[in-house]
Amino acid sequence: MDDAYSVQTTAADSSDQDGLETLMALKDRDTFLVADHWGDVKSGADGLFNQDTRMLSHFVLTVGRARPSRLSSGVTEDNVFFTCHSTNRPLPPMGGRSAPAGVLHLERRRFLWDQRLFERVRMVNHGIEDILLPLAFEFGADFADIFQVRGTQRAARGAIHAPAMDGRRVTFGYTGLDDVVRTSCLAFSEPPARLSPNRAEFMFSLPKGKRLDLYIECGLDVCDAPDKDRWRWNSIQARLAMRKRMRRGAGVQAPRNPRVNDWLTQSRTDVALLTTDLPTGPYPYAGVPWFSTPFGRDGIITAWQMLWIDPSLAKGVLTYLASRQATEVNAFMDSAPGKIMHETRGGEMSALGEVPFGLYYGGVDTTCLFIALAGAYAKRTGDMETIRALWPNLIAAAGWMIDYGDSNGDGLIDYARAADTGLSNQGWKDSEDSIFYSDGRFPKGPIALLEVQGYAFAAWRALAEMGEHLGDERAPQWRARADAVRALVEDRFWMEDEGFYAIALDGDGEQCRAIGSNAGHLLFSGLPSHERARRVTRRMLTAEFRSGWGLRTLGKGQTRFNPMSYHNGSVWPHDTAIAAAGMARYGERRAVAMLLGEVFGAAAHFQLRLPELFCGFIRETGEPPIAYPVACLPQAWAAGSVFLMLQSVLGIDISAGENLVEVFTPALPIGLDRLNVTNLEVGGGVIDLNFQRLDGRVVVMSSEKSGVVNLRVAG
């Protein structure tokens, strides 16, 4: 992610000492909500957002002027509903009587659908007497841009309109400096006894043993009167849409390990939650709350993680990014012809150019990854019709690699931000302090990152393979470029005394001799020789990198190592997964099974929902992993990590053009003895794969469900 994000989030969340792990998230398309465990929005980092603008910044329920006592709360397994169960504290005397604590059951149940929040407050009187129930909501809408919420200061902003009240609804308005009028409306199914611009007070008479429901809606336009029928109809639509996303692709189940199975389900539903169906196809948004928008790198990596079971994500990502490919040189946007988008935003600050992220291209790796994913998609699906449609974009991306990606003509892809408003580091480790020499000094640009050269190698190889299939006579040139990149990396990045690759080269071609997980991404690309891959793998599996919960981003003992940092010693699940996939590419499966088990151990302590990152402290017996306080949760490439690791540990490789599934020396982590892959579509057929540990080894059995799918097992 972006270094401005990692710096600013701490300031934005300083009011919440528990961090983002205390917030409960819902999302539907470009609308998302984060609130606390009571369901309250309290104006810190939380709120109801649409298109990067906060449409509801305060929404707090009280009973008798006190917050109710929470019994339990959570999000349903399918990520559609949030529910909080609570009970009353002693109610103030009404007519000479007061209700004791614990006689009233309150259920707040909510979901998002069609740019609108739907909420039902159900009140049940379990007491022995009738209750006069004083219920109130405090609310407000500040229309803050998401970057403003995160801590970015603005010299000026637009005009907040006085709220308009109409019996049972309040309409908020704001005219931005971009001259766009933004509105939101909060409506209740019952007219409040007293309604003001920021408070609605109700007085309900609730007989003993009876139930009463209050329906609430908040959306961008004027709300119709909320009621039971609208609640029911829209909740059905929200749930059906989620089920449709969940049913895409193959299924993966652990039939005799309910805990692992729950992790797989949670991860799959998190990817589905973050996936938005755009006109170009499904696109996994990066994460809630800060990155609920299309990111180039994140979308590509998530699609690649899911490619073997759900290729539709890769097609959607490739098609969308092709539609946003740069056509001009623009320093503020960090764009150049052929470059692939890093990020897009829809808020006021982006529209005004106060931040460059309305459509921003400051990622050095995304263009290479775009081509490489296209090659992986072509092999997985055999869908050359889509590749033909994308071919002009792929050729333009290759043109960027030649004409702009290599600024000094040394054959390596490098970066230096084009404007001070952009990102200073433009690989996936994009915080300001993530790239340095072994003594901690920061290098001068342009910087050539290790892993980006691996992506470039993979891109040229993929372009050559696709070109050969399409009859493009330039294919041999692209294959030669891949070979040239491999030779350059092996010659210039390798540190024989360390048995490892340097994290980067500076503007003078000198090595930045820090030891980082970037080398794991190089293994993923298949660039290193087998001997060097073995040495890198061996070192990455030592306690220098292994925390016991996954691999650290930086080797322990390096100058800037800090297990609490964003990129210099923390554990990112997707980073561990990519490194594990790289190790598996060179035949290492037992260690990958071990890493999968460690990541599962971490997930178990995070309620089976892996965060964006967590601290890289060593695993201690009986102690959980330590959370990074402002990590996104859920986050797409964290959720997708388990599926890439499973593909790696099972040794699955799919070539749809040959209707072929190959399985190489499969393994399973300790404690997991069976795994089933169902409805795996390969070419024109569908197959089920059943993996099982027998006599100390893992075997695979298959059953074709339709068409012809060939299974080849090695090892």
XYZ file of N, CA, C and O in Angstrom, residues 86-198:
452
model
N -27.884 -6.743 22.933
C -27.583 -6.002 24.158
C -28.816 -5.978 25.053
O -29.912 -6.414 24.665
N -28.619 -5.476 26.258
C -29.725 -5.344 27.203
C -29.625 -3.996 27.893
O -28.590 -3.315 27.817
N -30.697 -3.619 28.554
C -30.753 -2.282 29.140
C -30.024 -2.209 30.473
O -29.911 -3.197 31.207
N -29.534 -1.036 30.776
C -29.154 -0.689 32.135
C -30.428 -0.206 32.845
O -31.463 -0.050 32.189
N -30.421 0.018 34.171
C -31.653 0.488 34.834
C -32.211 1.730 34.146
O -31.472 2.684 33.858
N -33.495 1.688 33.814
C -34.121 2.810 33.113
C -34.602 3.853 34.117
O -34.998 3.524 35.247
N -34.588 5.130 33.746
C -35.059 6.187 34.651
C -36.549 6.020 34.934
O -37.285 5.462 34.122
N -36.984 6.487 36.081
C -38.406 6.354 36.444
C -39.304 7.026 35.404
O -39.047 8.140 34.958
N -40.349 6.339 35.033
C -41.359 6.864 34.112
C -42.721 6.623 34.756
O -43.137 5.467 34.910
N -43.409 7.693 35.177
C -44.689 7.522 35.847
C -44.549 6.863 37.204
O -45.437 6.114 37.622
N -43.429 7.095 37.855
C -43.227 6.562 39.197
C -42.566 5.205 39.229
O -42.235 4.690 40.298
N -42.353 4.564 38.067
C -41.723 3.256 38.044
C -40.461 3.304 37.216
O -40.351 4.050 36.251
N -39.515 2.457 37.589
C -38.298 2.325 36.784
C -38.082 0.851 36.486
O -38.345 -0.010 37.333
N -37.619 0.555 35.263
C -37.372 -0.828 34.865
C -35.975 -1.222 35.299
O -35.017 -0.468 35.098
N -35.809 -2.399 35.905
C -34.472 -2.833 36.314
C -33.616 -3.198 35.101
O -34.127 -3.369 33.986
N -32.343 -3.342 35.331
C -31.430 -3.758 34.263
C -31.742 -5.188 33.831
O -32.225 -6.011 34.617
N -31.493 -5.450 32.556
C -31.544 -6.817 32.075
C -32.911 -7.359 31.747
O -33.053 -8.582 31.592
N -33.919 -6.518 31.605
C -35.243 -7.029 31.243
C -35.574 -6.777 29.779
O -36.514 -7.362 29.238
N -34.803 -5.930 29.141
C -35.064 -5.564 27.752
C -33.966 -6.160 26.863
O -32.767 -5.969 27.113
N -34.368 -6.881 25.847
C -33.419 -7.392 24.851
C -33.490 -6.509 23.614
O -34.564 -6.313 23.038
N -32.326 -5.960 23.244
C -32.239 -5.150 22.028
C -31.352 -5.872 21.025
O -30.247 -6.308 21.359
N -31.843 -5.974 19.802
C -31.070 -6.556 18.706
C -30.952 -5.520 17.603
O -31.960 -5.090 17.028
N -29.714 -5.108 17.307
C -29.457 -4.240 16.151
C -28.940 -5.131 15.028
O -27.908 -5.782 15.159
N -29.649 -5.150 13.933
C -29.263 -5.990 12.793
C -29.251 -5.111 11.555
O -30.225 -4.395 11.287
N -28.144 -5.168 10.796
C -28.005 -4.253 9.664
C -27.285 -4.918 8.503
O -26.565 -5.905 8.656
N -27.477 -4.337 7.335
C -26.783 -4.772 6.130
C -26.700 -3.582 5.175
O -27.357 -2.545 5.379
N -25.886 -3.714 4.147
C -25.752 -2.705 3.101
C -26.263 -3.277 1.790
O -25.996 -4.439 1.457
N -26.970 -2.442 1.051
C -27.411 -2.853 -0.277
C -27.788 -1.621 -1.076
O -28.456 -0.724 -0.567
N -27.330 -1.578 -2.313
C -27.714 -0.523 -3.251
C -27.434 0.866 -2.678
O -28.297 1.743 -2.687
N -26.211 1.067 -2.190
C -25.729 2.341 -1.650
C -26.517 2.813 -0.437
O -26.671 4.011 -0.208
N -27.016 1.874 0.360
C -27.875 2.236 1.467
C -27.626 1.310 2.657
O -27.400 0.113 2.500
N -27.664 1.892 3.835
C -27.630 1.149 5.084
C -29.057 0.849 5.518
O -29.894 1.754 5.593
N -29.323 -0.423 5.782
C -30.612 -0.852 6.327
C -30.378 -1.386 7.736
O -29.507 -2.233 7.941
N -31.152 -0.911 8.690
C -30.997 -1.366 10.069
C -32.368 -1.622 10.689
O -33.334 -0.892 10.426
N -32.401 -2.689 11.495
C -33.598 -2.980 12.271
C -33.204 -3.051 13.738
O -32.272 -3.778 14.105
N -33.896 -2.294 14.578
C -33.714 -2.371 16.024
C -34.930 -3.089 16.583
O -36.056 -2.580 16.521
N -34.684 -4.286 17.095
C -35.770 -5.096 17.660
C -35.707 -5.027 19.180
O -34.649 -5.294 19.766
N -36.821 -4.681 19.815
C -36.896 -4.523 21.268
C -37.913 -5.516 21.824
O -39.064 -5.541 21.366
N -37.488 -6.319 22.802
C -38.363 -7.319 23.408
C -38.354 -7.117 24.921
O -37.281 -7.059 25.542
N -39.544 -7.028 25.512
C -39.678 -6.846 26.953
C -39.823 -8.219 27.625
O -40.843 -8.890 27.497
N -38.773 -8.640 28.327
C -38.797 -9.908 29.049
C -39.108 -9.711 30.531
O -38.992 -10.657 31.315
N -39.485 -8.491 30.906
C -39.802 -8.215 32.295
C -41.211 -8.658 32.665
O -41.981 -9.163 31.830
N -41.563 -8.435 33.913
C -42.890 -8.832 34.395
C -43.868 -7.666 34.383
O -45.018 -7.812 34.789
N -43.387 -6.482 33.937
C -44.246 -5.307 33.852
C -44.057 -4.620 32.511
O -43.038 -4.801 31.832
N -45.032 -3.808 32.145
C -44.914 -2.987 30.953
C -43.772 -1.982 31.141
O -43.454 -1.581 32.271
N -43.169 -1.573 30.013
C -42.037 -0.646 30.061
C -42.347 0.577 29.202
O -42.863 0.454 28.082
N -42.016 1.739 29.740
C -41.911 2.935 28.906
C -40.440 3.058 28.531
O -39.584 3.232 29.393
N -40.175 2.922 27.237
C -38.802 2.771 26.762
C -38.318 4.038 26.065
O -38.741 4.333 24.941
N -37.407 4.806 26.689
C -36.824 5.969 26.022
C -35.612 5.549 25.181
O -34.582 5.121 25.701
N -35.763 5.657 23.867
C -34.710 5.266 22.928
C -34.286 6.504 22.142
O -35.142 7.308 21.747
N -32.993 6.676 21.918
C -32.530 7.868 21.197
C -31.367 7.518 20.282
O -30.604 6.576 20.540
N -31.248 8.284 19.206
C -30.115 8.191 18.289
C -29.503 9.576 18.143
O -30.215 10.552 17.890
N -28.201 9.652 18.306
C -27.451 10.852 17.934
C -26.804 10.591 16.586
O -26.296 9.492 16.340
N -26.787 11.587 15.715
C -26.293 11.348 14.366
C -25.691 12.620 13.779
O -25.906 13.733 14.285
N -24.962 12.441 12.717
C -24.371 13.571 12.005
C -23.685 13.092 10.743
O -23.350 11.906 10.603
N -23.499 14.011 9.810
C -22.825 13.706 8.547
C -21.830 14.821 8.260
O -22.223 15.970 8.106
N -20.529 14.474 8.205
C -19.523 15.519 7.984
C -19.008 15.564 6.550
O -18.283 16.472 6.172
N -19.359 14.563 5.718
C -18.943 14.510 4.315
C -17.429 14.651 4.156
O -16.947 15.243 3.191
N -16.690 14.110 5.100
C -15.233 14.175 5.034
C -14.718 13.220 3.964
O -15.205 12.093 3.812
N -13.729 13.672 3.223
C -13.017 12.817 2.285
C -12.236 11.771 3.076
O -11.771 12.025 4.182
N -12.072 10.583 2.510
C -11.416 9.508 3.250
C -9.977 9.871 3.623
O -9.473 9.464 4.676
N -9.299 10.680 2.788
C -7.941 11.089 3.149
C -7.962 12.059 4.326
O -7.057 12.064 5.157
N -8.998 12.851 4.408
C -9.174 13.746 5.551
C -9.447 12.927 6.814
O -8.900 13.210 7.888
N -10.266 11.896 6.696
C -10.541 11.019 7.834
C -9.240 10.376 8.317
O -9.033 10.205 9.519
N -8.358 10.067 7.389
C -7.121 9.395 7.728
C -6.051 10.318 8.284
O -4.997 9.873 8.687
N -6.310 11.603 8.288
C -5.380 12.506 8.931
C -4.782 13.576 8.056
O -4.040 14.427 8.549
N -5.043 13.563 6.749
C -4.508 14.589 5.870
C -5.206 15.921 6.140
O -6.434 16.001 6.143
N -4.424 16.955 6.365
C -4.977 18.274 6.656
C -5.366 18.995 5.367
O -4.691 18.884 4.342
N -6.475 19.747 5.441
C -6.927 20.532 4.303
C -6.937 22.016 4.686
O -7.363 22.373 5.793
N -6.499 22.856 3.767
C -6.506 24.299 4.029
C -7.926 24.849 4.041
O -8.232 25.807 4.763
N -8.802 24.251 3.270
C -10.199 24.705 3.208
C -11.048 23.555 2.721
O -10.552 22.594 2.129
N -12.321 23.631 2.999
C -13.269 22.657 2.472
C -14.574 23.363 2.161
O -14.731 24.563 2.420
N -15.538 22.643 1.593
C -16.775 23.247 1.151
C -17.736 23.585 2.280
O -17.341 23.665 3.453
N -18.992 23.726 1.931
C -20.010 24.212 2.881
C -20.955 23.093 3.271
O -21.547 22.421 2.412
N -21.091 22.906 4.592
C -22.085 21.990 5.131
C -23.436 22.698 5.158
O -23.552 23.820 5.651
N -24.469 22.064 4.640
C -25.806 22.648 4.652
C -26.513 22.316 5.955
O -26.250 21.289 6.588
N -27.409 23.181 6.358
C -28.230 22.886 7.538
C -29.114 21.686 7.237
O -29.758 21.639 6.177
N -29.139 20.672 8.134
C -29.981 19.496 7.875
C -31.454 19.886 7.715
O -31.970 20.762 8.411
N -32.122 19.224 6.787
C -33.556 19.435 6.560
C -34.323 18.296 7.208
O -33.998 17.125 7.009
N -35.330 18.634 8.003
C -36.101 17.624 8.744
C -37.518 17.538 8.189
O -38.127 18.541 7.836
N -38.016 16.310 8.140
C -39.334 16.076 7.574
C -40.003 14.936 8.345
O -40.037 13.794 7.883
N -40.491 15.227 9.518
C -41.239 14.250 10.298
C -40.408 13.103 10.814
O -40.015 13.070 11.973
N -40.074 12.173 9.939
C -39.322 10.999 10.355
C -38.007 10.839 9.595
O -37.410 9.771 9.594
N -37.568 11.912 8.924
C -36.303 11.825 8.192
C -35.518 13.124 8.313
O -36.083 14.206 8.517
N -34.184 12.971 8.183
C -33.274 14.110 8.182
C -32.399 13.989 6.940
O -31.815 12.914 6.688
N -32.284 15.054 6.184
C -31.459 15.055 4.976
C -30.277 15.991 5.200
O -30.451 17.159 5.572
N -29.086 15.461 4.979
C -27.845 16.219 5.144
C -27.310 16.609 3.778
O -27.512 15.900 2.787
N -26.619 17.726 3.712
C -26.073 18.166 2.446
C -24.737 18.857 2.588
O -24.411 19.419 3.643
N -23.955 18.807 1.512
C -22.620 19.418 1.499
C -22.283 19.778 0.061
O -22.462 18.958 -0.856
N -21.839 21.000 -0.150
C -21.333 21.412 -1.453
C -19.827 21.523 -1.361
O -19.291 22.343 -0.607
N -19.145 20.673 -2.102
C -17.696 20.629 -2.034
C -17.036 21.740 -2.811
O -17.675 22.456 -3.598
N -15.740 21.864 -2.617
C -14.965 22.826 -3.399
C -14.929 22.444 -4.876
O -14.565 23.263 -5.719
N -15.304 21.194 -5.171
C -15.401 20.759 -6.561
C -16.770 21.065 -7.159
O -17.083 20.613 -8.272
N -17.611 21.821 -6.394
C -18.962 22.218 -6.823
C -19.926 21.039 -6.957
O -21.003 21.175 -7.566
N -19.567 19.914 -6.383
C -20.468 18.762 -6.369
C -21.277 18.796 -5.082
O -20.726 18.962 -3.988
N -22.601 18.670 -5.217
C -23.480 18.615 -4.048
C -23.650 17.147 -3.652
O -24.095 16.323 -4.456
N -23.265 16.847 -2.424
C -23.392 15.488 -1.903
C -24.453 15.496 -0.806
O -24.467 16.385 0.040
N -25.328 14.506 -0.832
C -26.396 14.434 0.161
C -26.464 13.033 0.739
O -26.031 12.055 0.118
N -27.010 12.950 1.931
C -27.376 11.667 2.520
C -28.629 11.886 3.350
O -28.892 12.994 3.819
N -29.392 10.814 3.511
C -30.681 10.917 4.200
C -30.802 9.803 5.220
O -30.502 8.638 4.912
N -31.207 10.146 6.411
C -31.445 9.194 7.493
C -32.937 9.198 7.795
O -33.521 10.255 8.057
N -33.565 8.012 7.742
C -35.020 7.936 7.916
C -35.384 6.822 8.880
O -34.702 5.798 8.968
N -36.494 7.020 9.597
C -36.996 6.066 10.584
C -38.399 5.619 10.192
O -39.187 6.395 9.627
N -38.729 4.382 10.548
C -40.055 3.869 10.226
C -41.131 4.471 11.114
O -42.322 4.515 10.726
N -40.769 4.930 12.310
C -41.708 5.579 13.221
C -41.282 7.033 13.418
O -40.090 7.327 13.478
N -42.236 7.945 13.517
C -41.858 9.341 13.756
C -41.322 9.512 15.174
O -41.954 9.057 16.142
N -40.144 10.130 15.335
C -39.625 10.367 16.680
C -40.527 11.309 17.475
O -41.203 12.187 16.917
N -40.538 11.134 18.784
C -41.264 12.073 19.646
C -40.638 13.455 19.568
O -41.327 14.477 19.684
N -39.324 13.485 19.369
C -38.614 14.756 19.228
C -37.493 14.546 18.217
O -36.718 13.600 18.323
N -37.408 15.429 17.235
C -36.413 15.326 16.185
C -35.686 16.653 16.024
O -36.310 17.700 15.874
N -34.369 16.612 16.088
C -33.545 17.798 15.881
C -32.520 17.474 14.789
O -32.448 16.331 14.318
N -31.717 18.446 14.370
C -30.746 18.164 13.301
C -29.727 17.089 13.644
O -29.070 16.564 12.743
N -29.551 16.734 14.922
C -28.554 15.730 15.276
C -29.038 14.697 16.296
O -28.238 13.959 16.865
